[in-house]
Amino acid sequence: MTEIEEIEQQKEYIKKVKELNKNRDLKYSILTMGCQLNENDSEKICGMLEQMGYKLTDKIEEANLAVFNTCCVRENAEERLFGKIGELKNLKEKNNLIIAIGGCMMQEKHIIEKLKKSFHYIDIIFGTHTLHKLPEDIFTVLEEQRKVKDILDIDGNVYEDLPIKRNSKTTGSVTIMYGCNNFCTYCIVPYVRGRERSRKPQDIINEIKDLAKQGYKEIMLLGQNVNSYLRSEMEEIKQGKLIDENGDYKEINSFAKLLRAVNEIEGIERIRFQSPHPKDFTLDVIEAIRDCDKICKLIHLPLQSGSTEMLKKMNRKYTKEQYLDLVDKMKSMIPGVKFSTDIIVGFAGETESDFEDTLDVVRKVNYEQVFMFIYSIRVGTPGEKMPNQVPEDIKHKRFDRLKELVEGQIAKTSQEYVGTIQKVLVEGPSKNNDKMLTGRTETNRVVVFEGDSNLINQIINVKITEDHLWYFKGEIIKNNDISNVIEV
Ligand code: 5AD
Ligand code: SF4
């Protein structure tokens, strides 16, 4: 069966479940763990469930169907999930709740064994490659009253045209590729998400054009390694393993070309992407960022460690100097460019001097935002077997030192925003005060200000008046008078 036929079949199952659910006021709850790719998967899960007649509730006690979309990138998630499933036992008996658990953790054998042993009342277990079959799985549970385990160990295909219910009205998340080929030695992702597979350029462009028509202003292109978009496919074409019969890859055959094509789409005003890999930051990508006015000049550039020795152990394929050179090159080619990053503290064998190298890079780059993680051993990765694991107390102490440095730098940079005018995409009423609006600068900083709700989903000029560490207060600039004010 082709992917298109498979999706057609699932659409039939959606209709069948809808018929079974007719005239019943059914509700679902969903818990999403982990990254934005998982969030985007959950948007598709919600899209399918709503078409099957389920309505979203945030009260699990009133749900007829509970879905967990799991992540296994870092620790804690396992205990949290097991705790949550444990809590559902009573509800299962009381409300005849259907429990469906999916996502990355379900691709791990030791998790499946634990679920089988301790939580036999789970109805559906689905993996990362079988998300699109949820309608069929639910139908099986309802019609045949049996449990379903739907996990594929081989790499999945790329499925288009799944229903989707988006979380945001301003930013449209668009997954452009699945999987990862990099095998960083600390990371579980390549084992649970499989090899890199890119969506066809035209499918992505069509999805973004549709988002633009719906009024979305910002697009977030997602993938585990976005700047190797289409790399595997182009290699296969070169080797004659993939024949480009319909000319799908003729015009857009790289990430840089995709960026340029998205930049042309009318209605879209901001483009972000996450996450690129420093080793794949080729000149054409930097030039595309420089040339395309809609691409936000805040680039996420995961560092992981500042020590060349650690980077080698992590299999990151760049040195401290190469990373810093890349930052310098981008700073010289892209005026005003800023960076955010991911850093892991306490990977196996990290010495005090390795950690100092990380602090050194942080001082030199002066990031806008740093996502800091304490290394957690993942079962089945090379990192698990490495000698000289760093004791927990040292990891925590180093983490605190890094945090202090980062917070100090960010506090200083934040001060520099005060008095400047920023272009802010208005997202909606502020969570803490619904009389205020909230939005984000191009550098992804949150700004809260007074304004009319008809400004939602527009990009407006806001003068930053106060810095509150995690957000700014601002004032809308009338008449768009931005003379005499320095822009950051
Ligand atoms: N321990 C801690 N952090 C990790 N990350 C990935 N694997 C691990 C791990 N085992 C972090 C990396 C990655 C981010 C998404 O999660 O920094 O970029
Ligand atoms: Fe994990 Fe490395 Fe792939 Fe990122 S690039 S998903 S850190 S293996």
Short mmCIF file of C-alpha atoms and ligand atoms in Angstrom, two decimals:
data_model
loop_
_atom_site.label_atom_id
_atom_site.label_comp_id
_atom_site.label_asym_id
_atom_site.label_seq_id
_atom_site.Cartn_x
_atom_site.Cartn_y
_atom_site.Cartn_z
CA MET A 1 0.00 0.00 0.00
CA THR A 2 1.32 3.50 -0.78
CA GLU A 3 1.45 6.20 1.89
CA ILE A 4 -1.47 7.98 0.19
CA GLU A 5 -3.57 4.79 0.27
CA GLU A 6 -2.65 4.25 3.91
CA ILE A 7 -3.88 7.72 4.84
CA GLU A 8 -7.07 7.18 2.81
CA GLN A 9 -7.63 4.01 4.81
CA GLN A 10 -7.14 5.87 8.09
CA LYS A 11 -9.63 8.49 6.95
CA GLU A 12 -12.14 5.65 6.53
CA TYR A 13 -11.40 4.57 10.11
CA ILE A 14 -11.96 8.16 11.26
CA LYS A 15 -15.44 8.00 9.70
CA LYS A 16 -16.13 4.60 11.28
CA VAL A 17 -15.11 5.77 14.76
CA LYS A 18 -17.15 8.94 14.30
CA GLU A 19 -20.17 6.77 13.48
CA LEU A 20 -19.58 4.64 16.60
CA ASN A 21 -19.27 7.82 18.68
CA LYS A 22 -22.42 9.41 17.20
CA ASN A 23 -24.70 11.20 19.69
CA ARG A 24 -22.26 10.62 22.51
CA ASP A 25 -20.61 13.58 24.16
CA LEU A 26 -17.10 12.16 24.22
CA LYS A 27 -14.02 13.93 25.50
CA TYR A 28 -10.28 13.41 25.30
CA SER A 29 -7.33 14.70 27.26
CA ILE A 30 -3.77 14.83 26.03
CA LEU A 31 -0.43 15.22 27.78
CA THR A 32 2.55 16.10 25.59
CA MET A 33 6.09 15.75 26.85
CA GLY A 34 9.26 16.98 25.21
CA CYS A 35 10.19 19.02 22.19
CA GLN A 36 8.35 21.05 19.58
CA LEU A 37 8.37 18.08 17.19
CA ASN A 38 6.35 16.16 19.74
CA GLU A 39 4.04 19.17 20.12
CA ASN A 40 3.54 19.14 16.36
CA ASP A 41 2.78 15.38 16.46
CA SER A 42 0.24 16.07 19.20
CA GLU A 43 -1.41 18.69 17.00
CA LYS A 44 -1.95 15.90 14.48
CA ILE A 45 -3.24 13.51 17.17
CA CYS A 46 -5.73 16.18 18.28
CA GLY A 47 -6.73 16.79 14.65
CA MET A 48 -7.55 13.11 14.17
CA LEU A 49 -9.37 12.79 17.51
CA GLU A 50 -11.57 15.82 16.89
CA GLN A 51 -12.58 14.46 13.49
CA MET A 52 -13.54 11.23 15.28
CA GLY A 53 -15.95 13.19 17.45
CA TYR A 54 -13.89 13.68 20.60
CA LYS A 55 -13.70 17.12 22.26
CA LEU A 56 -10.72 18.37 24.22
CA THR A 57 -10.91 18.62 28.01
CA ASP A 58 -8.14 19.56 30.41
CA LYS A 59 -9.87 17.57 33.18
CA ILE A 60 -8.75 14.01 32.88
CA GLU A 61 -11.61 12.90 35.23
CA GLU A 62 -14.16 13.75 32.55
CA ALA A 63 -12.22 12.23 29.64
CA ASN A 64 -13.30 9.10 27.79
CA LEU A 65 -9.93 8.85 26.10
CA ALA A 66 -6.56 9.84 27.58
CA VAL A 67 -3.52 10.20 25.33
CA PHE A 68 0.08 10.56 26.45
CA ASN A 69 2.66 11.61 23.87
CA THR A 70 5.95 10.75 25.52
CA CYS A 71 9.57 11.92 25.28
CA CYS A 72 12.68 10.05 26.39
CA VAL A 73 15.45 12.55 25.67
CA ARG A 74 16.13 13.26 29.33
CA GLU A 75 15.45 11.63 32.70
CA ASN A 76 12.44 12.16 34.97
CA ALA A 77 10.03 11.63 32.13
CA GLU A 78 9.83 7.88 32.83
CA GLU A 79 8.92 8.23 36.50
CA ARG A 80 6.50 11.01 35.65
CA LEU A 81 4.77 8.89 33.01
CA PHE A 82 4.53 5.81 35.23
CA GLY A 83 3.09 7.97 38.01
CA LYS A 84 0.48 9.42 35.66
CA ILE A 85 -0.53 6.02 34.29
CA GLY A 86 -0.81 4.71 37.86
CA GLU A 87 -3.23 7.53 38.67
CA LEU A 88 -5.45 6.48 35.76
CA LYS A 89 -6.26 3.02 37.11
CA ASN A 90 -9.26 4.18 39.12
CA LEU A 91 -10.59 6.31 36.27
CA LYS A 92 -10.18 3.37 33.91
CA GLU A 93 -12.49 1.29 36.12
CA LYS A 94 -14.93 4.13 36.88
CA ASN A 95 -15.30 5.77 33.45
CA ASN A 96 -14.22 2.96 31.16
CA LEU A 97 -11.47 5.31 30.04
CA ILE A 98 -9.48 4.35 26.93
CA ILE A 99 -5.76 4.90 27.55
CA ALA A 100 -3.42 5.47 24.60
CA ILE A 101 0.31 5.98 25.07
CA GLY A 102 2.58 6.95 22.21
CA GLY A 103 5.74 8.77 21.22
CA CYS A 104 9.47 8.28 21.63
CA MET A 105 9.46 6.33 24.88
CA MET A 106 7.37 3.61 23.26
CA GLN A 107 10.28 2.84 20.92
CA GLU A 108 12.34 1.70 23.92
CA LYS A 109 12.17 -2.00 24.74
CA HIS A 110 12.69 -1.63 28.50
CA ILE A 111 9.74 0.76 28.69
CA ILE A 112 7.40 -1.58 26.81
CA GLU A 113 8.41 -4.42 29.15
CA LYS A 114 7.68 -2.27 32.19
CA LEU A 115 4.30 -1.20 30.78
CA LYS A 116 3.34 -4.80 30.04
CA LYS A 117 4.33 -5.92 33.51
CA SER A 118 2.89 -3.15 35.62
CA PHE A 119 0.17 -1.45 33.60
CA HIS A 120 -1.80 -4.15 31.79
CA TYR A 121 -4.85 -1.86 31.58
CA ILE A 122 -3.35 0.36 28.84
CA ASP A 123 -5.44 0.02 25.66
CA ILE A 124 -3.20 1.39 22.93
CA ILE A 125 0.56 1.65 22.64
CA PHE A 126 1.77 3.40 19.49
CA GLY A 127 5.28 4.33 18.39
CA THR A 128 6.78 7.25 16.54
CA HIS A 129 6.32 5.66 13.11
CA THR A 130 2.67 4.64 13.57
CA LEU A 131 1.03 7.81 14.84
CA HIS A 132 -1.07 8.04 11.66
CA LYS A 133 -2.73 4.72 12.51
CA LEU A 134 -4.35 5.97 15.69
CA PRO A 135 -7.85 5.97 14.09
CA GLU A 136 -7.51 2.27 13.22
CA ASP A 137 -6.15 1.51 16.72
CA ILE A 138 -9.07 3.29 18.39
CA PHE A 139 -11.54 1.51 16.10
CA THR A 140 -10.02 -1.85 17.08
CA VAL A 141 -10.37 -1.05 20.78
CA LEU A 142 -13.98 0.12 20.41
CA GLU A 143 -15.21 -2.52 18.00
CA GLU A 144 -13.20 -5.57 18.98
CA GLN A 145 -12.60 -4.69 22.63
CA ARG A 146 -8.98 -5.70 22.44
CA LYS A 147 -5.70 -4.04 23.27
CA VAL A 148 -3.40 -2.77 20.51
CA LYS A 149 0.36 -2.48 20.34
CA ASP A 150 1.35 -0.73 17.14
CA ILE A 151 5.07 -0.16 17.02
CA LEU A 152 7.43 -0.33 14.05
CA ASP A 153 11.13 -0.83 14.63
CA ILE A 154 12.10 0.03 11.07
CA ASP A 155 12.09 3.63 9.86
CA GLY A 156 8.65 4.98 9.15
CA ASN A 157 7.45 6.66 5.99
CA VAL A 158 6.49 10.28 5.48
CA TYR A 159 2.71 10.69 5.68
CA GLU A 160 1.01 13.78 4.33
CA ASP A 161 -2.45 15.18 4.74
CA LEU A 162 -3.24 14.17 8.33
CA PRO A 163 -5.86 16.33 10.02
CA ILE A 164 -4.33 18.88 12.37
CA LYS A 165 -5.57 21.06 15.23
CA ARG A 166 -3.02 23.79 15.82
CA ASN A 167 -2.22 25.13 19.28
CA SER A 168 -1.25 28.62 18.18
CA LYS A 169 -3.04 31.09 15.96
CA THR A 170 0.11 33.09 15.23
CA THR A 171 2.91 30.55 14.81
CA GLY A 172 2.42 27.56 12.54
CA SER A 173 4.78 24.67 13.28
CA VAL A 174 5.78 22.74 10.20
CA THR A 175 7.86 19.57 10.50
CA ILE A 176 10.12 19.42 7.45
CA MET A 177 12.05 16.26 8.25
CA TYR A 178 11.91 13.28 10.57
CA GLY A 179 14.67 11.31 12.30
CA CYS A 180 18.36 11.89 12.76
CA ASN A 181 21.54 10.31 11.37
CA ASN A 182 24.02 11.94 13.72
CA PHE A 183 24.23 9.57 16.67
CA CYS A 184 25.60 12.04 19.18
CA THR A 185 26.75 9.62 21.86
CA TYR A 186 24.52 11.01 24.65
CA CYS A 187 21.34 11.07 22.56
CA ILE A 188 18.51 8.56 22.25
CA VAL A 189 16.76 10.30 19.35
CA PRO A 190 18.37 8.37 16.43
CA TYR A 191 17.24 5.11 18.10
CA VAL A 192 13.63 6.13 18.65
CA ARG A 193 13.02 8.38 15.65
CA GLY A 194 14.99 6.42 13.03
CA ARG A 195 16.96 7.70 10.04
CA GLU A 196 16.52 11.09 8.41
CA ARG A 197 13.59 11.40 6.02
CA SER A 198 12.58 14.72 4.51
CA ARG A 199 9.16 15.79 3.36
CA LYS A 200 8.86 16.77 -0.27
CA PRO A 201 9.45 20.50 -0.82
CA GLN A 202 6.09 21.07 -2.47
CA ASP A 203 4.17 19.45 0.40
CA ILE A 204 5.90 21.83 2.82
CA ILE A 205 5.30 24.87 0.62
CA ASN A 206 1.63 23.96 0.20
CA GLU A 207 1.20 23.57 3.96
CA ILE A 208 2.79 26.98 4.57
CA LYS A 209 0.70 28.66 1.85
CA ASP A 210 -2.37 27.21 3.52
CA LEU A 211 -1.20 28.54 6.90
CA ALA A 212 -0.68 31.97 5.34
CA LYS A 213 -4.23 31.84 3.98
CA GLN A 214 -5.50 31.06 7.48
CA GLY A 215 -3.73 34.18 8.73
CA TYR A 216 -0.61 32.73 10.32
CA LYS A 217 2.24 35.23 10.38
CA GLU A 218 5.10 33.15 11.75
CA ILE A 219 6.37 29.76 10.62
CA MET A 220 8.56 27.46 12.67
CA LEU A 221 10.31 24.88 10.50
CA LEU A 222 11.02 21.81 12.62
CA GLY A 223 13.32 18.83 12.44
CA GLN A 224 15.97 17.10 14.53
CA ASN A 225 18.58 18.40 12.13
CA VAL A 226 16.89 20.91 9.80
CA ASN A 227 19.96 21.96 7.87
CA SER A 228 20.49 18.47 6.53
CA TYR A 229 17.03 18.72 4.96
CA LEU A 230 16.94 16.62 1.73
CA ARG A 231 20.55 15.54 2.17
CA SER A 232 19.72 11.80 2.26
CA GLU A 233 17.30 12.15 -0.66
CA MET A 234 19.84 14.00 -2.83
CA GLU A 235 22.45 11.34 -2.03
CA GLU A 236 19.98 8.62 -3.05
CA ILE A 237 19.23 10.46 -6.29
CA LYS A 238 22.96 10.66 -7.00
CA GLN A 239 23.34 6.95 -6.40
CA GLY A 240 20.34 6.13 -8.58
CA LYS A 241 18.42 4.68 -5.59
CA LEU A 242 15.76 7.35 -5.86
CA ILE A 243 14.41 8.47 -9.23
CA ASP A 244 13.00 11.98 -9.26
CA GLU A 245 10.27 11.08 -11.77
CA ASN A 246 8.03 14.08 -11.10
CA GLY A 247 10.81 16.62 -10.68
CA ASP A 248 9.94 17.00 -6.98
CA TYR A 249 13.52 17.91 -6.09
CA LYS A 250 14.41 19.94 -9.15
CA GLU A 251 14.02 23.47 -7.85
CA ILE A 252 14.25 23.01 -4.11
CA ASN A 253 17.02 20.56 -3.30
CA SER A 254 18.51 21.87 -0.05
CA PHE A 255 17.62 23.61 3.19
CA ALA A 256 18.94 26.93 1.88
CA LYS A 257 16.66 26.74 -1.17
CA LEU A 258 13.71 25.80 1.04
CA LEU A 259 14.34 28.88 3.20
CA ARG A 260 14.41 31.09 0.11
CA ALA A 261 11.17 29.56 -1.18
CA VAL A 262 9.37 30.01 2.16
CA ASN A 263 10.57 33.62 2.24
CA GLU A 264 8.61 34.21 -0.99
CA ILE A 265 5.27 33.10 0.46
CA GLU A 266 2.94 36.03 0.73
CA GLY A 267 1.36 36.64 4.13
CA ILE A 268 4.13 34.96 6.10
CA GLU A 269 6.18 37.59 7.91
CA ARG A 270 8.53 35.64 10.13
CA ILE A 271 10.44 32.42 9.62
CA ARG A 272 12.22 30.49 12.37
CA PHE A 273 13.79 27.04 12.29
CA GLN A 274 14.90 24.54 14.88
CA SER A 275 17.26 22.75 15.31
CA PRO A 276 20.17 23.09 12.95
CA HIS A 277 23.50 21.31 13.54
CA PRO A 278 26.67 23.46 13.50
CA LYS A 279 28.45 20.92 11.26
CA ASP A 280 25.81 21.37 8.54
CA PHE A 281 25.81 25.17 8.58
CA THR A 282 27.02 25.54 5.01
CA LEU A 283 27.65 28.90 3.34
CA ASP A 284 24.45 28.68 1.28
CA VAL A 285 22.38 28.50 4.49
CA ILE A 286 24.16 31.52 6.00
CA GLU A 287 23.63 33.46 2.76
CA ALA A 288 19.96 32.54 2.72
CA ILE A 289 19.56 33.82 6.29
CA ARG A 290 21.34 37.04 5.32
CA ASP A 291 19.28 37.56 2.15
CA CYS A 292 15.80 36.61 3.35
CA ASP A 293 14.18 39.48 5.21
CA LYS A 294 11.59 37.27 6.90
CA ILE A 295 14.07 34.94 8.57
CA CYS A 296 14.49 35.93 12.22
CA LYS A 297 18.07 36.82 12.95
CA LEU A 298 18.09 34.73 16.10
CA ILE A 299 19.78 31.46 15.25
CA HIS A 300 19.61 28.40 17.47
CA LEU A 301 23.08 26.87 17.34
CA PRO A 302 23.36 23.92 19.75
CA LEU A 303 26.80 23.93 21.38
CA GLN A 304 26.40 20.97 23.81
CA SER A 305 29.95 21.49 25.12
CA GLY A 306 32.71 24.06 24.60
CA SER A 307 35.49 21.51 24.98
CA THR A 308 36.96 20.00 21.84
CA GLU A 309 37.74 16.83 23.77
CA MET A 310 34.13 16.48 24.97
CA LEU A 311 32.75 17.33 21.53
CA LYS A 312 34.80 14.46 20.15
CA LYS A 313 33.44 12.10 22.80
CA MET A 314 29.96 13.38 22.01
CA ASN A 315 30.51 12.69 18.27
CA ARG A 316 29.54 16.26 17.41
CA LYS A 317 32.01 16.56 14.51
CA TYR A 318 33.23 20.10 15.27
CA THR A 319 35.82 21.61 17.59
CA LYS A 320 35.53 24.56 19.95
CA GLU A 321 37.44 26.70 17.42
CA GLN A 322 35.26 25.63 14.48
CA TYR A 323 32.14 26.53 16.46
CA LEU A 324 33.52 29.94 17.39
CA ASP A 325 34.66 30.53 13.79
CA LEU A 326 31.16 29.73 12.59
CA VAL A 327 29.69 32.23 15.06
CA ASP A 328 32.17 34.88 13.90
CA LYS A 329 31.46 34.18 10.25
CA MET A 330 27.73 34.51 10.85
CA LYS A 331 28.21 37.68 12.90
CA SER A 332 30.23 39.22 10.06
CA MET A 333 27.83 38.14 7.29
CA ILE A 334 24.47 38.73 9.02
CA PRO A 335 24.13 42.17 10.62
CA GLY A 336 22.65 42.00 14.12
CA VAL A 337 22.56 38.19 14.28
CA LYS A 338 22.02 36.70 17.74
CA PHE A 339 22.26 33.15 19.01
CA SER A 340 20.52 30.72 21.31
CA THR A 341 21.89 27.32 22.23
CA ASP A 342 21.61 23.97 24.05
CA ILE A 343 24.30 22.94 26.52
CA ILE A 344 24.76 19.64 28.34
CA VAL A 345 26.64 19.78 31.63
CA GLY A 346 28.46 16.76 33.06
CA PHE A 347 28.72 14.39 30.12
CA ALA A 348 30.90 11.32 30.75
CA GLY A 349 34.53 12.26 31.38
CA GLU A 350 33.94 16.02 31.62
CA THR A 351 36.77 17.56 33.65
CA GLU A 352 36.90 20.94 35.32
CA SER A 353 38.94 22.26 32.41
CA ASP A 354 36.42 20.90 29.85
CA PHE A 355 33.69 22.70 31.74
CA GLU A 356 35.75 25.90 31.78
CA ASP A 357 35.85 25.66 27.97
CA THR A 358 32.05 25.63 27.93
CA LEU A 359 31.97 28.74 30.14
CA ASP A 360 34.52 30.35 27.82
CA VAL A 361 32.34 29.84 24.74
CA VAL A 362 29.30 31.16 26.60
CA ARG A 363 31.23 34.29 27.55
CA LYS A 364 32.43 34.80 23.97
CA VAL A 365 29.15 34.20 22.12
CA ASN A 366 26.91 36.07 24.59
CA TYR A 367 23.75 34.08 23.83
CA GLU A 368 20.23 35.51 23.89
CA GLN A 369 18.92 32.29 25.38
CA VAL A 370 20.57 29.11 26.69
CA PHE A 371 18.76 25.82 27.26
CA MET A 372 20.85 24.06 29.91
CA PHE A 373 20.66 20.35 30.64
CA ILE A 374 22.28 18.09 33.17
CA TYR A 375 23.53 14.98 31.38
CA SER A 376 21.32 11.99 31.98
CA ILE A 377 22.45 8.54 30.89
CA ARG A 378 20.19 7.06 28.21
CA VAL A 379 19.93 3.28 28.02
CA GLY A 380 21.35 1.94 24.76
CA THR A 381 23.45 4.99 23.79
CA PRO A 382 27.29 4.86 23.66
CA GLY A 383 27.37 7.41 26.52
CA GLU A 384 25.87 4.78 28.83
CA LYS A 385 28.99 2.62 28.57
CA MET A 386 31.57 5.43 28.79
CA PRO A 387 33.97 5.49 31.73
CA ASN A 388 34.40 8.36 34.21
CA GLN A 389 30.77 9.35 34.59
CA VAL A 390 30.58 12.63 36.48
CA PRO A 391 29.11 12.36 40.01
CA GLU A 392 25.67 13.95 40.37
CA ASP A 393 26.78 16.57 42.91
CA ILE A 394 29.52 17.84 40.58
CA LYS A 395 27.08 17.96 37.65
CA HIS A 396 24.69 20.05 39.74
CA LYS A 397 27.41 22.40 40.95
CA ARG A 398 28.62 22.98 37.38
CA PHE A 399 25.05 23.47 36.22
CA ASP A 400 24.56 26.17 38.86
CA ARG A 401 27.77 27.92 37.80
CA LEU A 402 26.70 27.89 34.16
CA LYS A 403 23.26 29.15 35.12
CA GLU A 404 24.75 32.02 37.08
CA LEU A 405 26.95 33.06 34.15
CA VAL A 406 24.07 32.83 31.66
CA GLU A 407 21.64 34.72 33.88
CA GLY A 408 24.20 37.47 34.43
CA GLN A 409 24.79 37.83 30.70
CA ILE A 410 21.10 37.81 29.87
CA ALA A 411 20.35 40.38 32.58
CA LYS A 412 22.95 42.67 31.00
CA THR A 413 21.69 42.17 27.45
CA SER A 414 18.12 42.73 28.64
CA GLN A 415 19.06 46.11 30.04
CA GLU A 416 20.30 47.07 26.58
CA TYR A 417 16.79 46.52 25.21
CA VAL A 418 15.26 49.19 27.43
CA GLY A 419 14.52 52.29 25.36
CA THR A 420 14.74 50.48 22.03
CA ILE A 421 11.92 49.84 19.61
CA GLN A 422 11.19 46.24 18.79
CA LYS A 423 9.00 44.65 16.17
CA VAL A 424 6.59 42.49 18.16
CA LEU A 425 4.28 39.81 16.86
CA VAL A 426 1.19 40.09 19.05
CA GLU A 427 0.10 36.67 20.31
CA GLY A 428 -2.88 37.41 22.54
CA PRO A 429 -3.93 38.51 26.00
CA SER A 430 -1.26 38.16 28.68
CA LYS A 431 -1.71 35.05 30.85
CA ASN A 432 -1.35 36.94 34.12
CA ASN A 433 -3.34 40.00 33.18
CA ASP A 434 -5.93 39.72 30.43
CA LYS A 435 -6.12 43.50 30.08
CA MET A 436 -2.60 43.43 28.66
CA LEU A 437 -1.34 41.93 25.41
CA THR A 438 1.68 39.73 25.00
CA GLY A 439 3.92 39.16 22.02
CA ARG A 440 7.45 38.28 20.96
CA THR A 441 10.35 40.20 19.50
CA GLU A 442 12.30 38.83 16.55
CA THR A 443 14.80 37.62 19.17
CA ASN A 444 12.02 35.62 20.86
CA ARG A 445 11.78 37.86 23.95
CA VAL A 446 8.36 38.19 25.56
CA VAL A 447 6.92 41.72 25.72
CA VAL A 448 3.79 42.68 27.68
CA PHE A 449 1.99 45.92 26.84
CA GLU A 450 -1.39 47.63 26.81
CA GLY A 451 -3.32 47.46 23.57
CA ASP A 452 -6.48 46.58 21.74
CA SER A 453 -7.25 42.94 20.98
CA ASN A 454 -7.61 43.74 17.28
CA LEU A 455 -3.80 43.95 17.22
CA ILE A 456 -3.54 40.21 17.82
CA ASN A 457 -1.61 38.47 15.06
CA GLN A 458 -0.05 41.68 13.78
CA ILE A 459 3.54 42.81 13.90
CA ILE A 460 3.74 46.21 15.58
CA ASN A 461 6.42 48.55 16.94
CA VAL A 462 6.74 48.47 20.70
CA LYS A 463 9.08 50.60 22.80
CA ILE A 464 10.66 48.59 25.60
CA THR A 465 10.17 50.47 28.86
CA GLU A 466 11.01 48.01 31.65
CA ASP A 467 13.05 44.85 31.99
CA HIS A 468 11.58 42.17 34.28
CA LEU A 469 14.22 39.49 33.68
CA TRP A 470 11.90 36.96 31.95
CA TYR A 471 9.82 39.50 30.08
CA PHE A 472 9.78 43.15 29.09
CA LYS A 473 7.11 45.77 29.58
CA GLY A 474 6.55 48.01 26.63
CA GLU A 475 4.43 50.71 25.02
CA ILE A 476 3.01 50.67 21.55
CA ILE A 477 4.59 53.35 19.37
CA LYS A 478 1.85 55.47 17.83
CA ASN A 479 2.36 56.82 14.30
CA ASN A 480 5.13 54.27 13.97
CA ASP A 481 7.52 57.03 14.92
CA ILE A 482 10.76 55.19 15.28
CA SER A 483 13.17 58.00 14.59
CA ASN A 484 15.62 58.91 17.37
CA VAL A 485 15.45 55.44 18.80
CA ILE A 486 18.20 52.93 18.52
CA GLU A 487 17.20 49.43 17.50
CA VAL A 488 18.87 46.44 19.17
N1 5AD B 1 21.06 14.31 28.68
C1 5AD B 1 20.89 15.66 28.78
N2 5AD B 1 20.53 16.43 27.77
C2 5AD B 1 20.31 15.84 26.57
N3 5AD B 1 19.95 16.34 25.38
C3 5AD B 1 19.86 15.33 24.51
N4 5AD B 1 20.18 14.16 25.10
C4 5AD B 1 20.47 14.46 26.39
C5 5AD B 1 20.87 13.69 27.51
N5 5AD B 1 21.04 12.37 27.43
C6 5AD B 1 19.73 17.78 25.15
C7 5AD B 1 20.66 18.31 24.06
C8 5AD B 1 19.72 18.52 22.90
C9 5AD B 1 18.44 18.88 23.62
C10 5AD B 1 17.21 18.76 22.81
O1 5AD B 1 18.41 17.97 24.70
O2 5AD B 1 21.21 19.53 24.48
O3 5AD B 1 20.15 19.53 22.02
FE1 SF4 B 2 20.33 13.87 19.13
FE2 SF4 B 2 22.59 14.76 18.01
FE3 SF4 B 2 20.51 14.00 16.44
FE4 SF4 B 2 20.33 16.27 17.88
S1 SF4 B 2 21.77 15.87 16.21
S2 SF4 B 2 18.75 14.64 17.69
S3 SF4 B 2 21.47 15.74 19.73
S4 SF4 B 2 21.71 12.69 17.80
#
